[in-house]
């Protein structure tokens, strides 16, 4: 089994910063892609940022320039640093990973961490 455990969410004032972390554990051969998605009330889940095992990154336009995704392969952990936070960043943030186990590659999601930005 594989678990993704997120941390770092909470209540932040507009203009502030936060850092989300997500650690993968369990039966893992390798991790291809790790990243973050978010879902605001009444909206669909959307990509925030992802990073490949080769450190290629992709960001949503809405967070580009004020967010940085990084990973520590030795710890199977991905981080998301978000700055200049806005009210519209309020959402549940979900960690995502594409993990190779044996001959297969599987997608996993964390349980989500709430991020609330107060104006």
Phi, psi and omega in degrees: 000157179234139175235141171245122183242119182264155173206162174107356178286176178152197181259125182227145176285150176303138183092348181276190183227159170206162179230120176263144177232149176215122180249130177262138179217162179117207183279093186233124173273313177199160178241122180278288183249138170232152180181192184226137170237164177217156178222117177270159180305129178078005182238164177281157175294137182227153178291138172256303180196147175224158180218136181270173178296337177268010178070022168283141185235157175217132182238149169292146179302328184293340182243354183299135180092344178230010178225149177225126175257141179212167179214153175243102185295328180294332181255001183052044186234140175241146181236150173226113175264122180239130180240169179048050186295145182238162179304325182287355173278352179297124183182172167270129182257127183247132173279146183224143177211141169258116190238133177268127177227116182062232182270357185247162175238131188231154178256138180228151179233145170280176182279345177102148175227133184281132173239122180236125180252122181263139181264000000 
